[in-house]
PDB file of C-alpha atoms in Angstrom:
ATOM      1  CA  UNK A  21      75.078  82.279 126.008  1.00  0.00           C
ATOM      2  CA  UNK A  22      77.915  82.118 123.519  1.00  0.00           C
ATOM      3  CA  UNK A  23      80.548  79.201 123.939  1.00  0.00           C
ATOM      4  CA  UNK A  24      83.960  79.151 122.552  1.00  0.00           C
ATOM      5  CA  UNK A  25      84.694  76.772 120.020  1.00  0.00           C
ATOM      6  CA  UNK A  26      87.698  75.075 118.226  1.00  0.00           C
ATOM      7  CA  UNK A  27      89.663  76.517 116.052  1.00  0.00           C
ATOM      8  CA  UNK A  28      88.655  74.111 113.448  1.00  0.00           C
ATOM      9  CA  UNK A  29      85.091  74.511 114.008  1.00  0.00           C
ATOM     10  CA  UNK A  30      85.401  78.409 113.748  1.00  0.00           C
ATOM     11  CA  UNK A  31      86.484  77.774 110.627  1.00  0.00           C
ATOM     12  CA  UNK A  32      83.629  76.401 109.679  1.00  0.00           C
ATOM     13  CA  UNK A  33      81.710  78.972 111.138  1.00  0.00           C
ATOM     14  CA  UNK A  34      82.829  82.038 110.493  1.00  0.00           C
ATOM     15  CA  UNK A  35      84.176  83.978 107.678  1.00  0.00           C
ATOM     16  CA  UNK A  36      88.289  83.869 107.622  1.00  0.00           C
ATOM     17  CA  UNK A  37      89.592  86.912 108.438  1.00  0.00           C
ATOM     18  CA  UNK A  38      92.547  85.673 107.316  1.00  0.00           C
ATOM     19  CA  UNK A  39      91.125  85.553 103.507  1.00  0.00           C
ATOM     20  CA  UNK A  40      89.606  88.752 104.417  1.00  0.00           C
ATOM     21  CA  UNK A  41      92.745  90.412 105.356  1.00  0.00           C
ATOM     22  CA  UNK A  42      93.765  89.437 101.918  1.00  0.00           C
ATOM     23  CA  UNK A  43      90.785  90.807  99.942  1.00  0.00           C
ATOM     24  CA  UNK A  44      91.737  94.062 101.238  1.00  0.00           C
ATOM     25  CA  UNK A  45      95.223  94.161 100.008  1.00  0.00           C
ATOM     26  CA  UNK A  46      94.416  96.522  96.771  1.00  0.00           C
ATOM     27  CA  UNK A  47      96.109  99.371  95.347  1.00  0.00           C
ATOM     28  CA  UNK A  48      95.204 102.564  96.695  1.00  0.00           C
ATOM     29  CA  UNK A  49      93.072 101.346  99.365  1.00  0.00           C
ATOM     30  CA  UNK A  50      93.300 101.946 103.312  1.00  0.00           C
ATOM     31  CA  UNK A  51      92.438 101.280 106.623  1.00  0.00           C
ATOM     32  CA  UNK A  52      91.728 103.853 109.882  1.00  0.00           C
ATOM     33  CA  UNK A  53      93.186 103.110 112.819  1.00  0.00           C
ATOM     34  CA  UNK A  54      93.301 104.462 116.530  1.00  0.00           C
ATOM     35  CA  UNK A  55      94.921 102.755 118.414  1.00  0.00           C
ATOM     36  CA  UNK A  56      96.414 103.358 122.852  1.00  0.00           C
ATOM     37  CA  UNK A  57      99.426 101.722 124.487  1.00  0.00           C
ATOM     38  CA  UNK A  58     100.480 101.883 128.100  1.00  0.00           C
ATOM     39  CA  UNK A  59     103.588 100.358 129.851  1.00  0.00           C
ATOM     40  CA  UNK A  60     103.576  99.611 133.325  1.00  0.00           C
ATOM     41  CA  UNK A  61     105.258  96.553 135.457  1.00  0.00           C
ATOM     42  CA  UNK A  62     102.937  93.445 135.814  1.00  0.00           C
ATOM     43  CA  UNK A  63     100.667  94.488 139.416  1.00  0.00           C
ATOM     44  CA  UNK A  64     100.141  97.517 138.152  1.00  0.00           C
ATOM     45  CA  UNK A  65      96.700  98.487 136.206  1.00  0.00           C
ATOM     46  CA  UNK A  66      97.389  98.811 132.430  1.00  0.00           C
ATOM     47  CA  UNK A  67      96.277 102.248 132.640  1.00  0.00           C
ATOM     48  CA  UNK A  68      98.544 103.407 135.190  1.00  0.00           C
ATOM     49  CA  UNK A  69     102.126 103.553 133.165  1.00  0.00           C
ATOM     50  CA  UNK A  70     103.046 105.714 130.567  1.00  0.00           C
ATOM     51  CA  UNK A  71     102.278 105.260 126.839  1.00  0.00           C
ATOM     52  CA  UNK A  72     101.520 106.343 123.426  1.00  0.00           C
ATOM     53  CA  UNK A  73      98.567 107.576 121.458  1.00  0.00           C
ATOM     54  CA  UNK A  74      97.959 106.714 117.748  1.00  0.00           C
ATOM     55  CA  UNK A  75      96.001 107.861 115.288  1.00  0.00           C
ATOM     56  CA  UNK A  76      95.657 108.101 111.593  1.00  0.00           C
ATOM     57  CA  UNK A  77      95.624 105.884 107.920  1.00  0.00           C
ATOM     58  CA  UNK A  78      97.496 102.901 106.146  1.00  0.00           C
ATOM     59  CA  UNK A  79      97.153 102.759 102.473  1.00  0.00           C
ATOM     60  CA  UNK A  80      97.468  99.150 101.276  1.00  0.00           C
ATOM     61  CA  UNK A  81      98.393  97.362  98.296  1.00  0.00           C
ATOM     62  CA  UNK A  82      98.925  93.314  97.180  1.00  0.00           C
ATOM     63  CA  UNK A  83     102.468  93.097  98.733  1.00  0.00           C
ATOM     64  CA  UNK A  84     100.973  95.262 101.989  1.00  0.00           C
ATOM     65  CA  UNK A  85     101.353  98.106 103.675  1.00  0.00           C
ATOM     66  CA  UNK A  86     103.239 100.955 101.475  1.00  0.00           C
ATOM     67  CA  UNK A  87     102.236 104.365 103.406  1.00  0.00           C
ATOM     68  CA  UNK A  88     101.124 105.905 106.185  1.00  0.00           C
ATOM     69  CA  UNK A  89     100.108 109.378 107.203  1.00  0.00           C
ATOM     70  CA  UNK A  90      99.972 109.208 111.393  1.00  0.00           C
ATOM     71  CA  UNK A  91      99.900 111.574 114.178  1.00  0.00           C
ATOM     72  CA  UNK A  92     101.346 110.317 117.713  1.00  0.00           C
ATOM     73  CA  UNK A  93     100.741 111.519 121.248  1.00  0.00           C
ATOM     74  CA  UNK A  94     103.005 110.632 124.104  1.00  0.00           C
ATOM     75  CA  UNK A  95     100.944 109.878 127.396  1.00  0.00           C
ATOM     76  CA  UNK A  96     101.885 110.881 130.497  1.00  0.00           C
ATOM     77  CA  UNK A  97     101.529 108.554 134.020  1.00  0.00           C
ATOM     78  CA  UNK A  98      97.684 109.451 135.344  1.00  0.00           C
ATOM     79  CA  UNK A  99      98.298 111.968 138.221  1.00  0.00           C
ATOM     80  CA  UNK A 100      98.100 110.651 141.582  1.00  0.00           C
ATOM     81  CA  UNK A 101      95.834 113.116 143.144  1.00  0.00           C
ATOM     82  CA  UNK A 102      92.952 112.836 140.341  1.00  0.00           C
ATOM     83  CA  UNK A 103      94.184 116.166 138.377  1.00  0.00           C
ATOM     84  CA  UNK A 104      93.924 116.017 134.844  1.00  0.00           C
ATOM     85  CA  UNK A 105      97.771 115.420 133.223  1.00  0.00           C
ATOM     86  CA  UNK A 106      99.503 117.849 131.088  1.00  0.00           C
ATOM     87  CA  UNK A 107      97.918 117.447 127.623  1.00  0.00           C
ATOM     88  CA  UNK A 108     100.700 115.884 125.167  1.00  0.00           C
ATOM     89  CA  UNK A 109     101.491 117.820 122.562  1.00  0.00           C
ATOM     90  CA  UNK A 110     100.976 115.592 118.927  1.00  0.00           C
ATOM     91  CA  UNK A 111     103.993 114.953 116.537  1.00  0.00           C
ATOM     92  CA  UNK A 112     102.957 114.021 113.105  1.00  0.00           C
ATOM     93  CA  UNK A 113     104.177 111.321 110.923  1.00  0.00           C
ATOM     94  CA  UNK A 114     104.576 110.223 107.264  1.00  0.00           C
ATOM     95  CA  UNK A 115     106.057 107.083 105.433  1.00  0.00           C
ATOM     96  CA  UNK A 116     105.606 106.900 101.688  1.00  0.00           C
ATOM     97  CA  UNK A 117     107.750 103.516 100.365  1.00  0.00           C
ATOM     98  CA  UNK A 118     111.201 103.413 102.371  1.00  0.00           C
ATOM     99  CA  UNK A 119     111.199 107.060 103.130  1.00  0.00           C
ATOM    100  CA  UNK A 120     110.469 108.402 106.549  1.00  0.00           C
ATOM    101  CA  UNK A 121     108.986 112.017 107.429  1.00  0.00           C
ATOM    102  CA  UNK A 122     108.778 113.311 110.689  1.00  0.00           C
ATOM    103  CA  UNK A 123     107.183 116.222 111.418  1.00  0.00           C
ATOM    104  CA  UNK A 124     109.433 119.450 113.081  1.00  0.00           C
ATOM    105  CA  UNK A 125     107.387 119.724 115.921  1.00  0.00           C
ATOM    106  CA  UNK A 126     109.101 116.337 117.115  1.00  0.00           C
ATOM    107  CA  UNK A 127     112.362 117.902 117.496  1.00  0.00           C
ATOM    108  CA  UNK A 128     113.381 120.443 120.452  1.00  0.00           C
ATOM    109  CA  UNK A 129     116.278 121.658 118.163  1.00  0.00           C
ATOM    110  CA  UNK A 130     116.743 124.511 115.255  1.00  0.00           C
ATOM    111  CA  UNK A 131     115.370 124.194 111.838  1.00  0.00           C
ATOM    112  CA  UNK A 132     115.815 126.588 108.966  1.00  0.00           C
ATOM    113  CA  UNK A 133     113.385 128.498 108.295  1.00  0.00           C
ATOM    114  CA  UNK A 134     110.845 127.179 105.618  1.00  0.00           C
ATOM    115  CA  UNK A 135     111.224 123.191 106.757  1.00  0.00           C
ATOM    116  CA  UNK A 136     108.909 121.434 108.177  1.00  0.00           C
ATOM    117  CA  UNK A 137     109.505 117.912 107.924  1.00  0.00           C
ATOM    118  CA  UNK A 138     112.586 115.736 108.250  1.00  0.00           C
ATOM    119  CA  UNK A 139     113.529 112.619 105.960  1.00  0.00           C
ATOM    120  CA  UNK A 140     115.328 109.879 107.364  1.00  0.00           C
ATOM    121  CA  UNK A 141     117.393 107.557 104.695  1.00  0.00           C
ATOM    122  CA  UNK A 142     115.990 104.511 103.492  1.00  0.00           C
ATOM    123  CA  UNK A 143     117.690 102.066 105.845  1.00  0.00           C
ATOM    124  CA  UNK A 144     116.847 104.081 109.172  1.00  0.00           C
ATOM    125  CA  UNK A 145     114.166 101.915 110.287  1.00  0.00           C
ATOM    126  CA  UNK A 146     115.225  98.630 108.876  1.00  0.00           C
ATOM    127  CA  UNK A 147     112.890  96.477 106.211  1.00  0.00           C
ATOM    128  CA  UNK A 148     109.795  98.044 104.879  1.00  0.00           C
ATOM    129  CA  UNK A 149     106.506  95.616 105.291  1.00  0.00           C
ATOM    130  CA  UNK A 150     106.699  95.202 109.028  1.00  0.00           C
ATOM    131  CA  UNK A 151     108.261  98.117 110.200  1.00  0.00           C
ATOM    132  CA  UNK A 152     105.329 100.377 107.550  1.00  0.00           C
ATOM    133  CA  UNK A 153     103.110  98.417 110.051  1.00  0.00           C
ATOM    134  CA  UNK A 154     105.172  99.603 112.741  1.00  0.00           C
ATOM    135  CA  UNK A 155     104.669 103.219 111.718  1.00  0.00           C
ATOM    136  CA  UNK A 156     100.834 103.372 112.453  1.00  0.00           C
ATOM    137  CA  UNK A 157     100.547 100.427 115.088  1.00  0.00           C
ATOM    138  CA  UNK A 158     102.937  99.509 118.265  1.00  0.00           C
ATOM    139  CA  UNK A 159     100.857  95.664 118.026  1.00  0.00           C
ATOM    140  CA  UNK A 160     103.292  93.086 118.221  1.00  0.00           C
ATOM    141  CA  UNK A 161     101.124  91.086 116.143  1.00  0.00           C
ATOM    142  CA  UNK A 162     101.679  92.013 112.187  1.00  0.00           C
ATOM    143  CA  UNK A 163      97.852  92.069 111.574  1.00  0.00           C
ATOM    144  CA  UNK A 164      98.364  93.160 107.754  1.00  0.00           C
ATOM    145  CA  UNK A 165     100.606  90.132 106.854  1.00  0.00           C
ATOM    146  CA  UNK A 166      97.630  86.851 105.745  1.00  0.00           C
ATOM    147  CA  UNK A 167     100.060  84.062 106.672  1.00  0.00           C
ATOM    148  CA  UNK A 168     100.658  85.298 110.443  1.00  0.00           C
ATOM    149  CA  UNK A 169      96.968  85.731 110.716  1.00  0.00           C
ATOM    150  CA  UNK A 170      96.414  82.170 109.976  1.00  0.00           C
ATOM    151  CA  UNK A 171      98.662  81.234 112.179  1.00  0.00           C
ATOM    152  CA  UNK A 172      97.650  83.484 115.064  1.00  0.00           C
ATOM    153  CA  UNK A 173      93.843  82.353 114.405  1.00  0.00           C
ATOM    154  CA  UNK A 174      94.874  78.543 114.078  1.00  0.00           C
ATOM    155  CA  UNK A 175      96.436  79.129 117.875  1.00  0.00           C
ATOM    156  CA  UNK A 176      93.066  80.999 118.756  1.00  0.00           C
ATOM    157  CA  UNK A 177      89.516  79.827 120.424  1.00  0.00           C
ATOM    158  CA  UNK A 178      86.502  81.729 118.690  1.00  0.00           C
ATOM    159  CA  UNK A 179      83.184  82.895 120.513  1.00  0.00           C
ATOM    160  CA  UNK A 180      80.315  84.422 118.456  1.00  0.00           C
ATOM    161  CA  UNK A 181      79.581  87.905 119.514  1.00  0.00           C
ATOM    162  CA  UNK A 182      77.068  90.667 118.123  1.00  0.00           C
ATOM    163  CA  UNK A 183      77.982  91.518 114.816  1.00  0.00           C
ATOM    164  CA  UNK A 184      80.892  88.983 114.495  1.00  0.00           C
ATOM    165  CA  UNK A 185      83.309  86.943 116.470  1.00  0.00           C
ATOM    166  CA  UNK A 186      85.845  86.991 119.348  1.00  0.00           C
ATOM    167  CA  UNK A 187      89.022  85.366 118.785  1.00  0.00           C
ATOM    168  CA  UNK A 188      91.466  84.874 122.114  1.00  0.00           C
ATOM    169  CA  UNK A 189      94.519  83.457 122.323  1.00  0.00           C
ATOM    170  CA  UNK A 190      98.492  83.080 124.269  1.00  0.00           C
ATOM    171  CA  UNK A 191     101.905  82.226 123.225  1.00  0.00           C
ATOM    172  CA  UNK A 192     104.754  82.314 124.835  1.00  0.00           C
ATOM    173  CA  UNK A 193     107.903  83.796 123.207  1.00  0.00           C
ATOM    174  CA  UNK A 194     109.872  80.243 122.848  1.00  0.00           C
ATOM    175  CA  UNK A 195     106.711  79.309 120.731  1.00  0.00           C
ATOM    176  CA  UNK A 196     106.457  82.654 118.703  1.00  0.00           C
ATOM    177  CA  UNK A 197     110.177  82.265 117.448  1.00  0.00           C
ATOM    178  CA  UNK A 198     109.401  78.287 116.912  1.00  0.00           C
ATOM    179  CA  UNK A 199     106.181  79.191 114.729  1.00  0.00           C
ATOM    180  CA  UNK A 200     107.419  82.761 113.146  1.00  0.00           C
ATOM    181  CA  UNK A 201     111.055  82.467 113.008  1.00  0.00           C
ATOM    182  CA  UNK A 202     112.503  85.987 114.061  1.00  0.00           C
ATOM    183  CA  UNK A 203     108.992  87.590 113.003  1.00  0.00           C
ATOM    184  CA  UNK A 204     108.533  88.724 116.151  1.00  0.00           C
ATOM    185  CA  UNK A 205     110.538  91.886 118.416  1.00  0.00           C
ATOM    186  CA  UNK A 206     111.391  91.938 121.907  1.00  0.00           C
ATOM    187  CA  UNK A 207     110.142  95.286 122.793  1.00  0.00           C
ATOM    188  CA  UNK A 208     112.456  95.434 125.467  1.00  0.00           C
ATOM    189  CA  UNK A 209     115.768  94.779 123.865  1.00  0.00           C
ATOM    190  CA  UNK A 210     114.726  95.547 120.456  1.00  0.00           C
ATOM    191  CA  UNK A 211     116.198  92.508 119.287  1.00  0.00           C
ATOM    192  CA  UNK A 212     114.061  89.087 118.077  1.00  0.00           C
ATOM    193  CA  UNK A 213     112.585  86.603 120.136  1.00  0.00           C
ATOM    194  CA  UNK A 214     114.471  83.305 120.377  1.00  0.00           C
ATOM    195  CA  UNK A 215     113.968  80.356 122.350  1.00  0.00           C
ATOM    196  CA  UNK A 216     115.545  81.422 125.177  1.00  0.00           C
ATOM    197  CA  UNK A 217     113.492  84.995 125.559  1.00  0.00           C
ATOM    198  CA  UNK A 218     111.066  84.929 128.480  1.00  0.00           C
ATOM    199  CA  UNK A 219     107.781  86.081 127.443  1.00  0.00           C
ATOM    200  CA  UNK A 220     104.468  85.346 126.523  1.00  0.00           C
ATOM    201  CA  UNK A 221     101.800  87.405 124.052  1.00  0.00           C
ATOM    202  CA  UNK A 222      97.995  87.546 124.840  1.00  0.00           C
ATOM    203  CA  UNK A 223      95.629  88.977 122.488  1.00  0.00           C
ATOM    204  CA  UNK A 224      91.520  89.562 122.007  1.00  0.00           C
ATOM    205  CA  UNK A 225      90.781  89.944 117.887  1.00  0.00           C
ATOM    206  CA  UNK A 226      87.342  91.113 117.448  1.00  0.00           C
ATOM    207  CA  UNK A 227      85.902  90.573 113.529  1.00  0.00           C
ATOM    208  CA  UNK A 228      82.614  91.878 112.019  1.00  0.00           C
ATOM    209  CA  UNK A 229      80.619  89.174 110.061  1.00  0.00           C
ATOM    210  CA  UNK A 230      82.721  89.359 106.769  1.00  0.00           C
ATOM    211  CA  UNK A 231      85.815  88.481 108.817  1.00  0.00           C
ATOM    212  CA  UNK A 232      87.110  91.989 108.858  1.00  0.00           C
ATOM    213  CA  UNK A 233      89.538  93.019 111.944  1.00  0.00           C
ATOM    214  CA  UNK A 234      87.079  95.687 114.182  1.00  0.00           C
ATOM    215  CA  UNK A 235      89.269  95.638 117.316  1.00  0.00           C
ATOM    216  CA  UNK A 236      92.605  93.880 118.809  1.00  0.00           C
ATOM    217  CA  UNK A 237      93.884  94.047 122.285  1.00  0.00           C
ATOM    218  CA  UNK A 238      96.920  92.362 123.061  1.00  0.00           C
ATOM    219  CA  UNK A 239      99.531  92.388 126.399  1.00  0.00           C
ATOM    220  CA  UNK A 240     102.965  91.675 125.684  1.00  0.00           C
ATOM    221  CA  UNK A 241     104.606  91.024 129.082  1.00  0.00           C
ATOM    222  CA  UNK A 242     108.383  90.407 128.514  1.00  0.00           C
ATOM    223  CA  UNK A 243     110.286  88.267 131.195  1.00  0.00           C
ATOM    224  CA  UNK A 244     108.827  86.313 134.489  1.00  0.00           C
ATOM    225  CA  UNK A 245     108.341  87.059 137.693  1.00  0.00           C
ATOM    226  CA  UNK A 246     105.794  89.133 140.030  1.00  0.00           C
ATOM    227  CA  UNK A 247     106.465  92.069 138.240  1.00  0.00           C
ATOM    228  CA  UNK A 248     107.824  91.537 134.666  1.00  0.00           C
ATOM    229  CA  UNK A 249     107.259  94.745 132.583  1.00  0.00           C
ATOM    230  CA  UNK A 250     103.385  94.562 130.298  1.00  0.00           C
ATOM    231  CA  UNK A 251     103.003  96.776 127.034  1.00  0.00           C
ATOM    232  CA  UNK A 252      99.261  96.619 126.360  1.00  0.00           C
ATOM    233  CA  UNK A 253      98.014  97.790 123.233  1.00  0.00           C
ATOM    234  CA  UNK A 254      94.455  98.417 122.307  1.00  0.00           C
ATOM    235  CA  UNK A 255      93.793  99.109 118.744  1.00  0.00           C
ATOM    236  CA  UNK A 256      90.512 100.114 116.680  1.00  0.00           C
ATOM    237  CA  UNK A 257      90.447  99.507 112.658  1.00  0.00           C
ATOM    238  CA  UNK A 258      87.363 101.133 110.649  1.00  0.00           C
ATOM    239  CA  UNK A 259      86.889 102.220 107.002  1.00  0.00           C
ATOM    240  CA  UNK A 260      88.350  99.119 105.576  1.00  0.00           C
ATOM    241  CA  UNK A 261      88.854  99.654 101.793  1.00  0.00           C
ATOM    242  CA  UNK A 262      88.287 103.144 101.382  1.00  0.00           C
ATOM    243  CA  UNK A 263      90.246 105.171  98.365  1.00  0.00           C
ATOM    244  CA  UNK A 264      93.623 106.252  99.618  1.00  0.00           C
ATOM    245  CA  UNK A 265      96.427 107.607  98.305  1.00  0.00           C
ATOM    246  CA  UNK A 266      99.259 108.898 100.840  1.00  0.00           C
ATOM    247  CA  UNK A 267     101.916 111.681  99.087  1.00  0.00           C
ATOM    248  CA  UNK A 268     105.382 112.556 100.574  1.00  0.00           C
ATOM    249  CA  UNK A 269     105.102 116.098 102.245  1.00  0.00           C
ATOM    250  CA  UNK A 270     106.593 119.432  99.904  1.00  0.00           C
ATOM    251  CA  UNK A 271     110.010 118.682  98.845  1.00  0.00           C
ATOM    252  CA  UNK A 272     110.654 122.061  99.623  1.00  0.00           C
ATOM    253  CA  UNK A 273     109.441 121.671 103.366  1.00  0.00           C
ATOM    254  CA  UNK A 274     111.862 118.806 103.710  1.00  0.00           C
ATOM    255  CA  UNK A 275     114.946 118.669 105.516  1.00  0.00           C
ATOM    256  CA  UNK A 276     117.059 115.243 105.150  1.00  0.00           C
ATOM    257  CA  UNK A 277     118.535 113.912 108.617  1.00  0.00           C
ATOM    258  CA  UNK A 278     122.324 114.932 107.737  1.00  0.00           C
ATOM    259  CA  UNK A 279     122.121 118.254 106.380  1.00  0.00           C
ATOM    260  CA  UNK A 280     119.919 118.741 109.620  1.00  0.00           C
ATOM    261  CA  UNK A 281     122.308 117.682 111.477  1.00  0.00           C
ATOM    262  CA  UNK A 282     124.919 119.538 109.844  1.00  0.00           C
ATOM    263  CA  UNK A 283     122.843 122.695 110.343  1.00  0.00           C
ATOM    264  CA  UNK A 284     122.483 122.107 114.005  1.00  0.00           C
ATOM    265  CA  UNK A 285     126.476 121.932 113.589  1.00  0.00           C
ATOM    266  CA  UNK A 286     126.993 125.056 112.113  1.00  0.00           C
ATOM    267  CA  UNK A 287     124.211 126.546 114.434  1.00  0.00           C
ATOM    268  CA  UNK A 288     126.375 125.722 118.062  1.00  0.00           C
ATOM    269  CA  UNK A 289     129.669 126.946 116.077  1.00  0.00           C
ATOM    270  CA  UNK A 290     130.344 130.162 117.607  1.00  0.00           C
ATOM    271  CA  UNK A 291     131.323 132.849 115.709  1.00  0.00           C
ATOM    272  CA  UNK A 292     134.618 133.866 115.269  1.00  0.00           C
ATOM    273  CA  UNK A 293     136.390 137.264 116.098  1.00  0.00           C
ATOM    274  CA  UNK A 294     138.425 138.861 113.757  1.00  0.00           C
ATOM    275  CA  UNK A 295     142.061 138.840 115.502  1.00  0.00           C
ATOM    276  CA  UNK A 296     143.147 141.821 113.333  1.00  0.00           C
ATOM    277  CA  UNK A 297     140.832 144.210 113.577  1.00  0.00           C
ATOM    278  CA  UNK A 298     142.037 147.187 115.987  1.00  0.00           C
TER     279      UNK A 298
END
């Protein structure tokens, strides 16, 4: 029967997936991912709340992430007579550098004719490495960065498993913004975690034998009490390495957020009546 060990002495005994992490950071190179989270308050069953379904590709390079090509599925609450749930419908999206593409489908609104993505500018989502990650994962735990790896892994226990190991670990959110200094969001507030957020971060990091990520599960339960509110995510990485090369969509399918907006604008103007005509 397997029995956790140190950290130290799962050093010794497995591969680092920290180093592997790092081997995989290449030009042109990606990762699959699909990946489930659910929200719910603390008693509840993490499959009962709402959520969001992800699925798609990272392409990686030295510094990190640098695209992704996703396609997202919001999940409705599980019916409570047994009934299967409306089916979501699937928005797709695409980040190539700082640039943003969401797909048309996403928005309720017009759009002319002919466009069927729209850009948002460079800043709308803030600094590119972690929030790239952020476009293809909802993890709190920046799985593509080596350093925070080696941290998380340092604060883990290990247990052999078939075909790998089994990493498991909690921190609490005054120790997350002590070790990783603002590194980590409050998914609540959308703001950092300092030391006086109430909090804590549980994860399960599954590796193959190389040291290669195969499966992480975390719950990220932001404040205290019975009930504090619980994002779990559950997330699946295969095809490590594989070529991949992400391109923006058409430019002539794209729409840029402004002139979108500004079309939407002249859309609700109504149309006026000529006050001379007889």
């Amino acid at each position: 029967m397997p029995v956790a060990t140190s950290p130290a002495a799962a050093q010794a005994g497995a591969a680092d997936p920290a180093s592997a992490l790092k081997r995989q950071l290449r030009n042109e190179h990606g990762v699959r991912i699909s990946e489930t989270n659910r929200y719910s308050f603390g008693k509840e069953s993490k499959v009962s709340g709402t959520g969001t379904r992800i699925s798609g590709s990272l392409q990686l390079a030295p510094p990190g992430p640098v695209a992704a090509d996703f396609t997202w599925w919001d999940l409705s609450r599980p019916r409570a007579d047994g009934l299967p749930s409306k089916k979501p419908d699937p928005y797709r999206v695409i980040r190539v550098g700082k640039d943003v593409y969401d797909d048309d489908g996403r928005y309720p609104g017009p759009v002319p004719e002919g466009k069927k993505w729209i850009r948002f500018p460079n800043n709308h989502r803030g600094g590119m490495a972690q929030d790239m990650a952020q476009d293809a994962s909802l993890q709190p735990i920046n799985v593509y960065e080596p350093s925070m790896m080696k941290t998380v892994l340092k604060r883990s226990t290990s247990t052999p498993v078939s075909g790998g190991h089994l990493y498991r670990g909690t921190m609490s959110y005054e120790e997350l913004s002590k070790v990783f200094k603002g590194a980590f969001i409050n998914w609540t507030s959308g703001k950092p975690i300092d030391g006086k957020s109430k909090g804590k971060i549980s994860w399960r990091l599954w590796t193959d034998r190389d040291g290669l990520l195969k499966r992480l599960i975390t719950s990220d339960t932001a404040g205290v009490g019975k009930d504090p509110l619980v994002k779990w995510s559950d997330t699946r990485y295969t095809g490590w390495g594989f070529h991949l090369a992400i391109a923006a969509p058409p430019a002539d399918e794209v729409i840029d957020e402004d002139d979108l907006l500004e079309y939407v604008r002249t859309q609700n103007t109504p149309i006026p009546t000529d006050a001379g005509n007889t």
